[in-house]
Coordinates of C-alpha atoms and ligand atoms in Angstrom, one line a residue:
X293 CA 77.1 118.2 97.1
X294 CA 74.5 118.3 94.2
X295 CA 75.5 116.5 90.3
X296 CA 74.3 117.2 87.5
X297 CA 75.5 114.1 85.8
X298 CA 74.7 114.1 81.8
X299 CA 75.6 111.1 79.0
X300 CA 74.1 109.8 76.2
X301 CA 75.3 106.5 77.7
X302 CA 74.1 104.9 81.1
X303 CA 74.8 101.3 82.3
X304 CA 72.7 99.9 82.6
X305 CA 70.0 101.5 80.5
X306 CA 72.0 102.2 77.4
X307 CA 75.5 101.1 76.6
X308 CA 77.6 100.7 73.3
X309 CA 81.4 101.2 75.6
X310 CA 83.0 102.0 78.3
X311 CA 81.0 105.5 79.2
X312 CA 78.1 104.0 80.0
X313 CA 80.1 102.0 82.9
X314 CA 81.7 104.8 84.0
X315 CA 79.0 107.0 84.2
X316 CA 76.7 104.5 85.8
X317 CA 79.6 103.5 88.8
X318 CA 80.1 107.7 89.4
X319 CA 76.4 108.4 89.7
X320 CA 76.3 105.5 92.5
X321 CA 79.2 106.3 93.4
X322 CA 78.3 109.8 94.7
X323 CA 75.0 108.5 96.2
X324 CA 76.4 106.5 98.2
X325 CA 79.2 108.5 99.7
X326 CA 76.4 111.0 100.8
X327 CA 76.3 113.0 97.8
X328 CA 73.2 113.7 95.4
X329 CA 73.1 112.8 91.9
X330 CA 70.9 112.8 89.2
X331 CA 71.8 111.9 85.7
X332 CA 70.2 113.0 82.6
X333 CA 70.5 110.5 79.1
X334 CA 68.0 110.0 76.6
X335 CA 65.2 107.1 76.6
X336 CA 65.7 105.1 74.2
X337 CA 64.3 102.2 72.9
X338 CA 63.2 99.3 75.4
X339 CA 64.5 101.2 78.3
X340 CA 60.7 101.4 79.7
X341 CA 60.1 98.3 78.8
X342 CA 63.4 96.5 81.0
X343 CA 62.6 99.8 83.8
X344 CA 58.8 99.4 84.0
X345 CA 59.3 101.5 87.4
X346 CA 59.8 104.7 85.1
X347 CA 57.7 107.9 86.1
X348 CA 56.9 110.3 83.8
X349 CA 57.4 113.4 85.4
X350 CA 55.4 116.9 85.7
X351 CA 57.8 118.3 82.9
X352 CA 57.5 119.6 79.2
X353 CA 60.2 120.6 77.2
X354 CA 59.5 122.6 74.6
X355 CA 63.3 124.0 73.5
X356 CA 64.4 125.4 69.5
X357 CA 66.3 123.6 67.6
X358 CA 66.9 126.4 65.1
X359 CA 63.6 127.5 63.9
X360 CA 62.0 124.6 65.3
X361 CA 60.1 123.9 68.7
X362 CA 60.9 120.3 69.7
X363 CA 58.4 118.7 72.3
X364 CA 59.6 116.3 75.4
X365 CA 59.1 114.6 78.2
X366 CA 61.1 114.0 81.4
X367 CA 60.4 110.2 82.7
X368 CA 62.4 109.9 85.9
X369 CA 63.5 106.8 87.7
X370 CA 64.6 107.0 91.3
X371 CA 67.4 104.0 91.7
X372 CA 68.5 104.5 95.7
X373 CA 68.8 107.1 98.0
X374 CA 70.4 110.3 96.3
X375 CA 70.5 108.8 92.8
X376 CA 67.8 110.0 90.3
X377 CA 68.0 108.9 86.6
X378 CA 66.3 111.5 84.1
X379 CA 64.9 110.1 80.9
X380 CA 64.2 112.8 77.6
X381 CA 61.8 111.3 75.7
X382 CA 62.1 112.7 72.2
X383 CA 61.0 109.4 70.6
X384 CA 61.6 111.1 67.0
X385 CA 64.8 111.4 68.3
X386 CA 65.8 108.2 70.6
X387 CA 63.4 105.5 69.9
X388 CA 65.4 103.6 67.6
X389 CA 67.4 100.6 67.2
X390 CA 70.5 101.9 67.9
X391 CA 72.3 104.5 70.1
X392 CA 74.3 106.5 67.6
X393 CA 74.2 104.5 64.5
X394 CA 72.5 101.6 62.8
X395 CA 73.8 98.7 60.2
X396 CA 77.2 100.9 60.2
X397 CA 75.9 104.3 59.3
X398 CA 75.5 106.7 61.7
X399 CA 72.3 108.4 62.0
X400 CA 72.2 111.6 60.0
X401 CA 70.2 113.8 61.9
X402 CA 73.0 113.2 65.3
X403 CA 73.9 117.2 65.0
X404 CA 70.0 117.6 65.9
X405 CA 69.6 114.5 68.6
X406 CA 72.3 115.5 70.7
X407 CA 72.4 119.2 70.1
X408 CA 68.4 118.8 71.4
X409 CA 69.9 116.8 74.5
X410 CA 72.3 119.2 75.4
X411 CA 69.4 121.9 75.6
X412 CA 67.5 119.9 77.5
X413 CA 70.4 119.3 80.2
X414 CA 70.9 123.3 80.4
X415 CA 67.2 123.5 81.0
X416 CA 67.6 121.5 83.7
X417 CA 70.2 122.4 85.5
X418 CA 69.1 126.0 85.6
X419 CA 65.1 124.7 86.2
X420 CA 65.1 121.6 88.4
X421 CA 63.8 122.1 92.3
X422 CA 67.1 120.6 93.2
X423 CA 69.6 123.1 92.1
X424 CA 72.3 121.2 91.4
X425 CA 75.7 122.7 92.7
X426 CA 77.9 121.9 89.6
X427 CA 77.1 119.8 85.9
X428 CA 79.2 117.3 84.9
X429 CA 78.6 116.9 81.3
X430 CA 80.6 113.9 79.2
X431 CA 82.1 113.8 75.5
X432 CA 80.7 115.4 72.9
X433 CA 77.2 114.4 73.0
X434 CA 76.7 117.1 76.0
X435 CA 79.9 119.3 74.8
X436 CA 77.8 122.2 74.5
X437 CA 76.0 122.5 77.6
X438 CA 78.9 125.0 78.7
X439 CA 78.6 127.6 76.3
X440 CA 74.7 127.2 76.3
X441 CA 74.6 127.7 79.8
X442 CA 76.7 130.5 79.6
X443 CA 74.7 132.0 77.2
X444 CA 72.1 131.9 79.0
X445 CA 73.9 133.0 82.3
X446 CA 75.2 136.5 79.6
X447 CA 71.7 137.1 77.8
X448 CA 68.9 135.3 79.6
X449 CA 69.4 136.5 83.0
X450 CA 70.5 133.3 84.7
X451 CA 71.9 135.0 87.8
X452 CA 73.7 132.5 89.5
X453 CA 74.4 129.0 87.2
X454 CA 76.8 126.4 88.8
X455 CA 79.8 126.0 87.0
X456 CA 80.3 123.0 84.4
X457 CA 82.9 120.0 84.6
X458 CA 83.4 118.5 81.6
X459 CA 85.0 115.1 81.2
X460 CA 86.3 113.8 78.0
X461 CA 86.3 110.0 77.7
X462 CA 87.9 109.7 74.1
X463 CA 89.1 112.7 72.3
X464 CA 88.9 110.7 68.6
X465 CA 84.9 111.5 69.1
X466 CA 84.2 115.2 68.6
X467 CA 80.8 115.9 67.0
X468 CA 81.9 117.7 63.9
X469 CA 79.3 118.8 61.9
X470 CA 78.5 121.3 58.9
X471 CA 78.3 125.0 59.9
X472 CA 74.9 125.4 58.9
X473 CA 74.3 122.8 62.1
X474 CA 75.5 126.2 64.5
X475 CA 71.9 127.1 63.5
X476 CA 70.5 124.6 65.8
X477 CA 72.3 125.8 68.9
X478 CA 70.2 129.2 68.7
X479 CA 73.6 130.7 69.8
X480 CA 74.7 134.1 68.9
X481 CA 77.6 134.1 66.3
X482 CA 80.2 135.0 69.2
X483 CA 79.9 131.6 70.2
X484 CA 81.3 129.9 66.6
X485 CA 84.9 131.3 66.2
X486 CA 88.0 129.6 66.6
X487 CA 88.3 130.4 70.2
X488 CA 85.0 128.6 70.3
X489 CA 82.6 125.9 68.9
X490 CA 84.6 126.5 65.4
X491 CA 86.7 124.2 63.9
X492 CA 88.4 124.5 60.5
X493 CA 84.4 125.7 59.9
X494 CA 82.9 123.4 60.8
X495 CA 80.7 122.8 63.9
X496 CA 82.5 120.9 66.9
X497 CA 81.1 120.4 69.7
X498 CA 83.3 118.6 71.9
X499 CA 85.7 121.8 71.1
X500 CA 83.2 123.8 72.4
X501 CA 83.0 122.0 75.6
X502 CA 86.4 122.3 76.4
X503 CA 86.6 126.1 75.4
X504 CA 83.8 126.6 77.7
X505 CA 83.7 124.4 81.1
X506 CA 85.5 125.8 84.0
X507 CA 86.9 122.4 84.4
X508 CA 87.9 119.7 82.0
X509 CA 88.9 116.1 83.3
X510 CA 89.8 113.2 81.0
X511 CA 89.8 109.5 82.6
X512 CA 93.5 109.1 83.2
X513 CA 96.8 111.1 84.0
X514 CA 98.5 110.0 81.1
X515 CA 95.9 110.8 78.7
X516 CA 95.7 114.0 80.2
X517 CA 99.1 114.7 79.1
X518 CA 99.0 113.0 76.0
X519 CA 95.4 115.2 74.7
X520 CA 97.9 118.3 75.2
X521 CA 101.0 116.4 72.4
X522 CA 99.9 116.7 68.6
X523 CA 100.3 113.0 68.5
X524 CA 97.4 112.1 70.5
X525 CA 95.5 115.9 70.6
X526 CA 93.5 114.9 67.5
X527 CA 93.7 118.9 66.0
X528 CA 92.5 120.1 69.3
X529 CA 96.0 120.2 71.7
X530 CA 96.6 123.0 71.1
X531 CA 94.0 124.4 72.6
X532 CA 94.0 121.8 75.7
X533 CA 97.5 123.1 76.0
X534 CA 96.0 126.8 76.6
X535 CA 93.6 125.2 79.0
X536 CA 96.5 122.9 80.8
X537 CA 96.1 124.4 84.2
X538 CA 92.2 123.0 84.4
X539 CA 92.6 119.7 82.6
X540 CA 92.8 117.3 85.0
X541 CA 93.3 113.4 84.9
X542 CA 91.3 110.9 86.9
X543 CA 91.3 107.1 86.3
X544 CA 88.4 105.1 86.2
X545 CA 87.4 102.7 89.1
X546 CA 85.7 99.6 88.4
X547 CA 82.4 99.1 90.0
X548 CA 83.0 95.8 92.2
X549 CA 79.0 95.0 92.2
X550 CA 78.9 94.3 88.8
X551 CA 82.5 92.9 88.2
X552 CA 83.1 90.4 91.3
X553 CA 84.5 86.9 90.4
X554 CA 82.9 85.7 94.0
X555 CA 79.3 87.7 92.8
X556 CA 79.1 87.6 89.7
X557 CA 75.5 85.9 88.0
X558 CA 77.0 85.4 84.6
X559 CA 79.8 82.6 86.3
X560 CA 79.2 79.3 86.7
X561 CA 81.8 78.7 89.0
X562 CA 82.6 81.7 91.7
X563 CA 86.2 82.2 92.6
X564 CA 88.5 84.7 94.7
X565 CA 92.0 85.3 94.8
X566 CA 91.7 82.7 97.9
X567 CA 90.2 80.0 96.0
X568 CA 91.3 80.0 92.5
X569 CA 90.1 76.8 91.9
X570 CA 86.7 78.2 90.2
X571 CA 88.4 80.5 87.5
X572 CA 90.1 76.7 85.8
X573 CA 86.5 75.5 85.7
X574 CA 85.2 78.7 84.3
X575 CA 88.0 78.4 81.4
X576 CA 86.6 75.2 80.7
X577 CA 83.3 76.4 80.2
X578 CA 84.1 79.0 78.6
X579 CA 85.9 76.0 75.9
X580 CA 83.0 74.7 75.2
X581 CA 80.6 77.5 75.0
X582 CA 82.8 78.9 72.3
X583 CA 83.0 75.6 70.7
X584 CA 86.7 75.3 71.2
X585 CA 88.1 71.7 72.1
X586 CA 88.4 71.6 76.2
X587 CA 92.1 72.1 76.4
X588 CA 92.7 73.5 80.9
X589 CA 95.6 73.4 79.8
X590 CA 95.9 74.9 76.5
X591 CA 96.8 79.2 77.5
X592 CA 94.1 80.9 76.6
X593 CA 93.9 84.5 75.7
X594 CA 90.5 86.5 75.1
X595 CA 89.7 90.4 74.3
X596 CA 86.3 92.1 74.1
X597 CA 86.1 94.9 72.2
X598 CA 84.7 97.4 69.9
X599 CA 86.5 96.6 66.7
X600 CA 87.6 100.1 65.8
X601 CA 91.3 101.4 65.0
X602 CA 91.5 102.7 68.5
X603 CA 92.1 99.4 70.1
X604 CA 94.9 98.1 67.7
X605 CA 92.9 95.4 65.9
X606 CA 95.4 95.6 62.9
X607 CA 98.7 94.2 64.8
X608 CA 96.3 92.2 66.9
X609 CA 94.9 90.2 63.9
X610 CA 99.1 90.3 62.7
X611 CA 100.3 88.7 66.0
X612 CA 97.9 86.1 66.2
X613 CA 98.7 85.2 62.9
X614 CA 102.6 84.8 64.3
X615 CA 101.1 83.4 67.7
X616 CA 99.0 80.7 66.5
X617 CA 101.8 78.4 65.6
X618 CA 102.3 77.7 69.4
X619 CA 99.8 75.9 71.4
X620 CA 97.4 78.6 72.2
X621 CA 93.7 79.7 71.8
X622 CA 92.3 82.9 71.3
X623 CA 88.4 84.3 71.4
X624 CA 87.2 87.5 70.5
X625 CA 83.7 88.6 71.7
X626 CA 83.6 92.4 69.6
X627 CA 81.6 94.2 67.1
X628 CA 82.0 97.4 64.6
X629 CA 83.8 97.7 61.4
X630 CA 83.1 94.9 58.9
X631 CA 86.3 94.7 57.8
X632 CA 88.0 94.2 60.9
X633 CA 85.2 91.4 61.3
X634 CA 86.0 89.9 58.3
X635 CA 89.4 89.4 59.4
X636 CA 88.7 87.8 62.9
X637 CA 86.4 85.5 61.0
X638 CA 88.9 84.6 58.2
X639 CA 91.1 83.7 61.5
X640 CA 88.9 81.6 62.8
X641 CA 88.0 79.6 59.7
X642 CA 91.4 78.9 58.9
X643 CA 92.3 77.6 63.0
X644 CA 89.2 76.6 64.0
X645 CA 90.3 74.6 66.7
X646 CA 92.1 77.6 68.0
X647 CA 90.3 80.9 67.4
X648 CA 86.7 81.3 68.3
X649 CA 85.0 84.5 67.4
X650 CA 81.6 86.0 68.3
X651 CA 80.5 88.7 66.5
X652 CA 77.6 90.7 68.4
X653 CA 76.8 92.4 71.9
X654 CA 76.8 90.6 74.9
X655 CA 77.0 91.2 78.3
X656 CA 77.2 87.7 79.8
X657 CA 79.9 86.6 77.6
X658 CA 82.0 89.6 78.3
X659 CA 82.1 88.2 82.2
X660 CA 82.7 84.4 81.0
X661 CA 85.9 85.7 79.0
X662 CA 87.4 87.9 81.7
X663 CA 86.9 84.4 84.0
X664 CA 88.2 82.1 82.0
X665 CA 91.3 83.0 80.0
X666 CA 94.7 83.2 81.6
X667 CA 95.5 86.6 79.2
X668 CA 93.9 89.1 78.0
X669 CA 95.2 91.3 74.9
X670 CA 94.2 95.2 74.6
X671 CA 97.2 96.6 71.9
X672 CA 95.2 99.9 71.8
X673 CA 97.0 102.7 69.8
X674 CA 95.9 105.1 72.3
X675 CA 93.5 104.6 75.2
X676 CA 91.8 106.8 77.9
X677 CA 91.4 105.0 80.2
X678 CA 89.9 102.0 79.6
X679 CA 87.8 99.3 81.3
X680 CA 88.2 95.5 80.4
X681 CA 92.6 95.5 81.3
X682 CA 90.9 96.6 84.8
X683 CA 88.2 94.2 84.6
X684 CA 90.7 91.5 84.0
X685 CA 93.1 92.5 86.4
X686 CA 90.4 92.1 89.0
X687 CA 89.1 88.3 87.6
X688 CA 93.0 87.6 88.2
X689 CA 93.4 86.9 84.2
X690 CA 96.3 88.8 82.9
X691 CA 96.4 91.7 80.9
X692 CA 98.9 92.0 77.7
X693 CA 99.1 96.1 77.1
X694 CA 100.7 98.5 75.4
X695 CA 101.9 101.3 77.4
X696 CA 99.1 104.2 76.6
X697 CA 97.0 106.3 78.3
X698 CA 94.8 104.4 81.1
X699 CA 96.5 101.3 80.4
X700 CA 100.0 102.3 81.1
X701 CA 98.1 103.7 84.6
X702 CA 96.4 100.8 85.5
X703 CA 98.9 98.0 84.4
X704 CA 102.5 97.0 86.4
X705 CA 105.2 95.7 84.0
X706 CA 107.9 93.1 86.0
X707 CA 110.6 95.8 83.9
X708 CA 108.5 98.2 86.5
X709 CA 108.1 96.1 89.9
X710 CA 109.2 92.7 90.0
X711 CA 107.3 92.2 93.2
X712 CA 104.1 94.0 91.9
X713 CA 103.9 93.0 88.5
X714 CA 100.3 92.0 87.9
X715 CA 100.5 92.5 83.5
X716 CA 102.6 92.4 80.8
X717 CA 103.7 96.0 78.7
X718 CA 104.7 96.4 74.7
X719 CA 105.4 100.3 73.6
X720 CA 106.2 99.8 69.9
X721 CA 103.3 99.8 67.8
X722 CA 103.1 96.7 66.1
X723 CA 102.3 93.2 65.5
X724 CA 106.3 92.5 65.9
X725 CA 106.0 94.0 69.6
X726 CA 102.7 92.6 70.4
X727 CA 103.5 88.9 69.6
X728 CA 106.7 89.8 71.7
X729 CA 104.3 90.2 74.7
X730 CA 102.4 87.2 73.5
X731 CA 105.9 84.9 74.1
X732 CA 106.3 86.8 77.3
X733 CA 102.8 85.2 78.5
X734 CA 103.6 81.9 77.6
X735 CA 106.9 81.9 79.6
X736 CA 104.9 83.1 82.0
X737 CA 102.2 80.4 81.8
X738 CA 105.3 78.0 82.1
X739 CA 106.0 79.3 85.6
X740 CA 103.0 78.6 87.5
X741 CA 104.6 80.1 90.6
X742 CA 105.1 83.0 89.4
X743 CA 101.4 83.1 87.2
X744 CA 100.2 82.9 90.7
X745 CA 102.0 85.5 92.1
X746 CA 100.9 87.9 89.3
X747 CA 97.0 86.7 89.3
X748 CA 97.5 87.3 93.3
X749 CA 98.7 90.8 92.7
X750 CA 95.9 91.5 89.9
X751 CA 93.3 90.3 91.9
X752 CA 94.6 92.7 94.8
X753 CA 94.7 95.9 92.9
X754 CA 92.5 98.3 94.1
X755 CA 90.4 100.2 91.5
X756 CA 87.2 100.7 93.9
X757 CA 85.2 103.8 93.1
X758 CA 85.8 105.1 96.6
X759 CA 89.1 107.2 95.7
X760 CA 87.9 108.5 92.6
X761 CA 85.0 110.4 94.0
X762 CA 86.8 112.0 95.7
X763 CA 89.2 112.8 93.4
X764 CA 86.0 114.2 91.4
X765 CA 84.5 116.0 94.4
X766 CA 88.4 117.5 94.6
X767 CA 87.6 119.0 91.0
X768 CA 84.0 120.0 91.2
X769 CA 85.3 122.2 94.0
X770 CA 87.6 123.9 92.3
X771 CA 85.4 124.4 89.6
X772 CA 83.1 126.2 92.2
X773 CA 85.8 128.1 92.9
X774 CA 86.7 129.0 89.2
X775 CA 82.8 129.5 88.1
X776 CA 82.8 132.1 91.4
X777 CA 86.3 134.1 90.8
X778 CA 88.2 132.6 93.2
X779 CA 92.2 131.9 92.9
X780 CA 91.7 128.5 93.3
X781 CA 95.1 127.3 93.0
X782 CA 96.1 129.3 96.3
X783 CA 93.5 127.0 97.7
X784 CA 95.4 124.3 98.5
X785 CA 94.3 121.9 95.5
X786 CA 96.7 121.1 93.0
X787 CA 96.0 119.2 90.2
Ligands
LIG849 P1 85.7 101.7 75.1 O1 84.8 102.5 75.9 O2 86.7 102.5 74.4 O3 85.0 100.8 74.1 P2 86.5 100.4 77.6 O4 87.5 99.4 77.9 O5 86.5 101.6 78.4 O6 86.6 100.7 76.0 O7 85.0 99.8 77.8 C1 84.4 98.9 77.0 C2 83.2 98.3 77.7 O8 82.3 97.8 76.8 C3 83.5 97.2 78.6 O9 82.6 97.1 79.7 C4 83.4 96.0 77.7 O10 83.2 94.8 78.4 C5 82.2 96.4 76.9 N1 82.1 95.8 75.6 C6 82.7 96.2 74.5 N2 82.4 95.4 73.4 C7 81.5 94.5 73.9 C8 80.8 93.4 73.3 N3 80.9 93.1 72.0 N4 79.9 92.7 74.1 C9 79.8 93.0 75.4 N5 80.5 94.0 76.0 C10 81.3 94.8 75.3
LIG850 C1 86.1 105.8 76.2 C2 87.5 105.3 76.1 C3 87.9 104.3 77.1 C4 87.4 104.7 78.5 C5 85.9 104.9 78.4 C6 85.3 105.3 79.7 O1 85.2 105.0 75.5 O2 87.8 104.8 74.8 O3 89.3 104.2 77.2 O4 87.6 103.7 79.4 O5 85.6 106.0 77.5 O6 85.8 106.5 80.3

C-alpha cells in the first residue's frame, strides 16, 4: 500500500515525546515490509543543518489561512527504499527554538502553525504524483486534515480522496482554540457545530479529527476503552462512544535498531539477556556520571520523563520521599513544569548521595538509565501507550507501573503470571501504593534468582514493529472499505 504518514513530531528530526518514536518506527516500519511511505512534519530549526542530504523539491504552497496567503516549500529527504520524509518550510512558522513552546509558554500563534500544516498535508495527499491510498494523520496537530479533505472531496471536486486514519496518541492534547481561529480553516460553517470541530465554542481540533476520519486508532487496547469512560475521555467520550465501532487500539512496538542493549552507541558496555554481565558495568557508569557514589550494589531505580501531571510526578516525588529511608538511589533525567522541577531538585539537595537529577533533554542519557538501573518507575495517572516501561523491559531493567492504559498492556504482574512476570503493578493512585511497589522491588532485588528470571522474561518480550503493521495495514483496509461504502464488518475484520 501507499501512507500518507503526517506528525508534527519525527524521530529523529524533531522530538519532544514519545510520538516522534512512534511515528518514526511506523514509517520504517511500512517500508520495509514492502509498503510505501512518506511522512509529512514541519522543518524546523537545525533539521537541514543535522540532514544536509535535504532536497528542496519542485513544490510551492501557497494555501489561506483565513484571509491570508501563506508561502512554502516542500524539502524532501529520501531515507531508504519506500520511505520519503516531507519537510514544510514555513520558517515564520517553524524556525524556532522550540517545537510547540518555548521557556514554558507555548507559542501563541499554534492555532495558525498547525492549522497551516494540516492544509499543507491535504494538499498533498490529493496533489502528490504518488497517490497515496489512505492518510494517517496523528493528534491534534493534523486533527483537521479529515474534515479539510472532505471538504474538499464535497465542494472542490476531489473525485476520489483516500480515506483518513487518524490516530490519537494522548487524548489530554486537543488543540482548543478561540472560535474566531475556525476562520483560519477557510471551512464553511457546517464544519463548526457540536457534531463537529465545536467544542463548548471553542475551536478543537483533535475533536474534529475524530468526528471526521473513517477510522480512529489510539496506541493501546486499554486506552481505547478507557477514551470512551468520562474518567479518562477528557469531555470528548462521549462522542468516541458514538464512534466505538471504528476506534481501534494498537500498541506501540519498540524499534529494536535504536533500543538494542547489544547495539546500542550510547552504552559503554553491550549486554543481552545471555550475558548480563555488561548491564552491572553500565549501572556503574551510570553512578558516576550522575555523580552518585558507586554503590553495584546499592538498587537503583531511574525514570525519564516529561514532568507533566500525566506521568504521576506528584506520588512519585511522595514515595521517594517514604522510599529513601532504605538503601536505594534514584535519578531522574526529565523536563517541563518548573514546579515539578523544583521538587526533584529540593530531593536531591536534601539526599544527595541518593537522588541525582538532570534537568534538560538528552538522548544519550535516556539509553544509559534504561541500562543501568535494576527499576524503573512510570506511576502515570493515565497512559496511552507509552514508551520507556517497553524500553526498559527490553534493557532487562524492571518496570514499576500502575495498571493504565499501554502500561497495563505491556507489563506482566507475578498476581497475573508467576511464570511470566517481567514488572511490577500498583492500581491505587498514590504515593501510599507506589512506595508499596517500591518495597515489592526491593524484595525482589533480595532474590536474585528470581530478579533473573524476571530480567530474562523482560528481555524476551516481544514488542518488534513487525505485528503492529500489520495490525495497522488491518485498519487502513477497513478504512478503505468505510471511505468506499462497503460493510466492512461482514468483511471478516473485527476490531
Ligand atoms: P510521552 O510521549 O507521553 O512523553 P512515552 O513513554 O511514549 O511518553 O515516550 C517518551 C519518549 O521521550 C521516550 O523515548 C523517552 O525516552 C523520551 N524522553 C522523555 N523525556 C526525555 C528527556 N528529558 N530526555 C531524553 N528523552 C526523553
Ligand atoms: C503520547 C502518550 C504516550 C505514547 C506516545 C506515543 O505522548 O502520552 O503514552 O506512548 O504518545 O504513542
Amino acid at each position: 500500500m501507499k501512507i500518507l504518514l503526517a506528525s508534527s513530531e519525527v524521530h529523529p528530526y524533531s522530538k519532544t515525546g514519545g510520538l516522534a518514536d512512534m511515528v518514526g518506527a511506523l514509517g520504517k516500519a511500512l517500508a520495509r515490509s514492502g509498503h510505501e511511505a512518506g511522512i509529512v512534519t514541519p522543518l524546523y530549526q537545525g533539521i537541514h543543518e543535522r540532514f544536509p542530504a535535504l532536497r528542496r523539491m519542485d513544490w510551492q504552497f501557497n494555501l489561506p489561512l483565513g484571509a491570508q496567503p501563506v508561502p512554502a516549500e516542500l524539502w524532501s529527504l529520501e531515507v531508504e527504499k519506500g520511505l520519503t520524509i516531507y519537510f514544510i518550510d514555513q520558517p515564520g512558522f517553524y524556525q524556532r527554538a522550540g517545537i510547540y513552546l518555548e521557556n514554558h509558554v507555548s507559542y501563541p500563534d499554534n492555532a495558525e502553525r498547525f492549522i497551516f500544516f494540516s492544509k499543507c498535508v491535504a494538499n498533498l495527499a490529493r496533489y502528490l504524483p504518488w497517490r497515496p491510498d489512505v492518510v494517517h494523520v496523528n493528534d491534534w496537530q493534523a486533527g483537521l486534515v479529515p474534515a479539510l479533505m472532505l471538504h474538499q472531496r464535497r465542494g472542490e471536486g476531489w473525485g476520489n480522496p483516500p480515506p483518513v486514519c487518524l490516530t490519537i496518541h494522548n487524548l489530554a492534547y486537543q488543540g482548543i482554540f478561540p472560535a474566531a481561529a475556525f476562520t483560519l480553516t477557510n471551512l464553511p460553517e457546517e464544519f463548526f457545530t457540536i457534531e463537529g470541530a465545536e467544542f463548548y465554542k471553542q475551536l478543537n481540533c483533535l475533536k474534529a479529527g475524530i468526528a471526521f476520519a473513517d477510522v480512529i486508532t489510539t496506541v493501546s487496547p486499554r486506552y481505547a476503552r478507557e477514551i470512551t469512560t468520562e474518567e479518562f475521555g477528557c469531555g470528548l467520550d462521549g462522542l468516541l462512544r458514538r464512534r466505538q465501532d471504528r476506534l481501534f487500539g494498537i500498541l506501540n512496538g519498540v524499534d529494536h535498531e535504536e533500543w538494542n542493549p547489544l547495539h546500542d552507541p550510547f552504552l559503554k558496555h553491550p549486554y543481552s539477556a545471555a550475558r548480563l554481565a555488561g548491564k552491572r558495568k553500565n549501572k556503574i557508569e551510570l553512578q558516576k556520571e550522575m555523580g552518585l557514589p558507586v554503590a553495584a550494589d546499592a538498587p537503583l531505580f531511574g525514570t525519564i520523563t516529561r514532568l507533566a501531571e500525566q506521568k504521576g510526578v506528584d506520588i512519585q516525588l511522595g514515595a521517594l520521599e517514604e522510599m529513601l529511608s532504605a538503601d536505594i538511589q534514584f535519578v531522574l533525567l526529565g523536563s517541563g513544569s518548573v514546579a515539578f522541577e523544583r521538587g526533584y531538585h529540593a530531593l536531591s539537595r536534601r539526599f544527595p548521595s541518593q537522588v541525582a537529577v538532570q534537568i534538560g533533554y538528552d538522548e544519550g542519557l535516556s539509553h544509559r538509565i534504561e541500562a543501568g538501573c535494576d527499576f524503573y518507575i512510570m506511576p502515570s495517572r493515565f497512559e496511552p501507550s507509552g514508551l520507556n516501561q517497553m524500553y526498559s523491559l527490553r534493557y532487562g531493567t524492571i518496570p514499576i507501573v500502575r495498571a493504565v492504559g499501554g502500561l497495563d498492556d505491556s507489563v506482566i504482574d507475578f498476581s497475573q503470571n508467576a511464570a511470566r512476570a517481567n514488572g511490577i503493578k500498583f492500581r491505587e493512585y498514590s504515593a501510599r501504593a507506589l512506595a508499596q511497589a517500591v518495597r515489592k522491588a526491593l524484595a525482589l532485588y533480595q532474590q536474585p534468582g528470581l530478579l533473573r528470571r524476571y530480567r530474562q522474561n523482560a528481555m524476551k518480550t516481544d514488542f518488534s514493529w513487525d505485528q503492529t503493521v500489520d495490525e495497522y495495514l488491518k485498519i487502513y483496509q477497513i478504512a478503505e472499505k468505510i471511505n468506499s461504502g462497503q460493510d466492512w464488518r461482514t468483511a471478516g475484520h473485527g476490531p
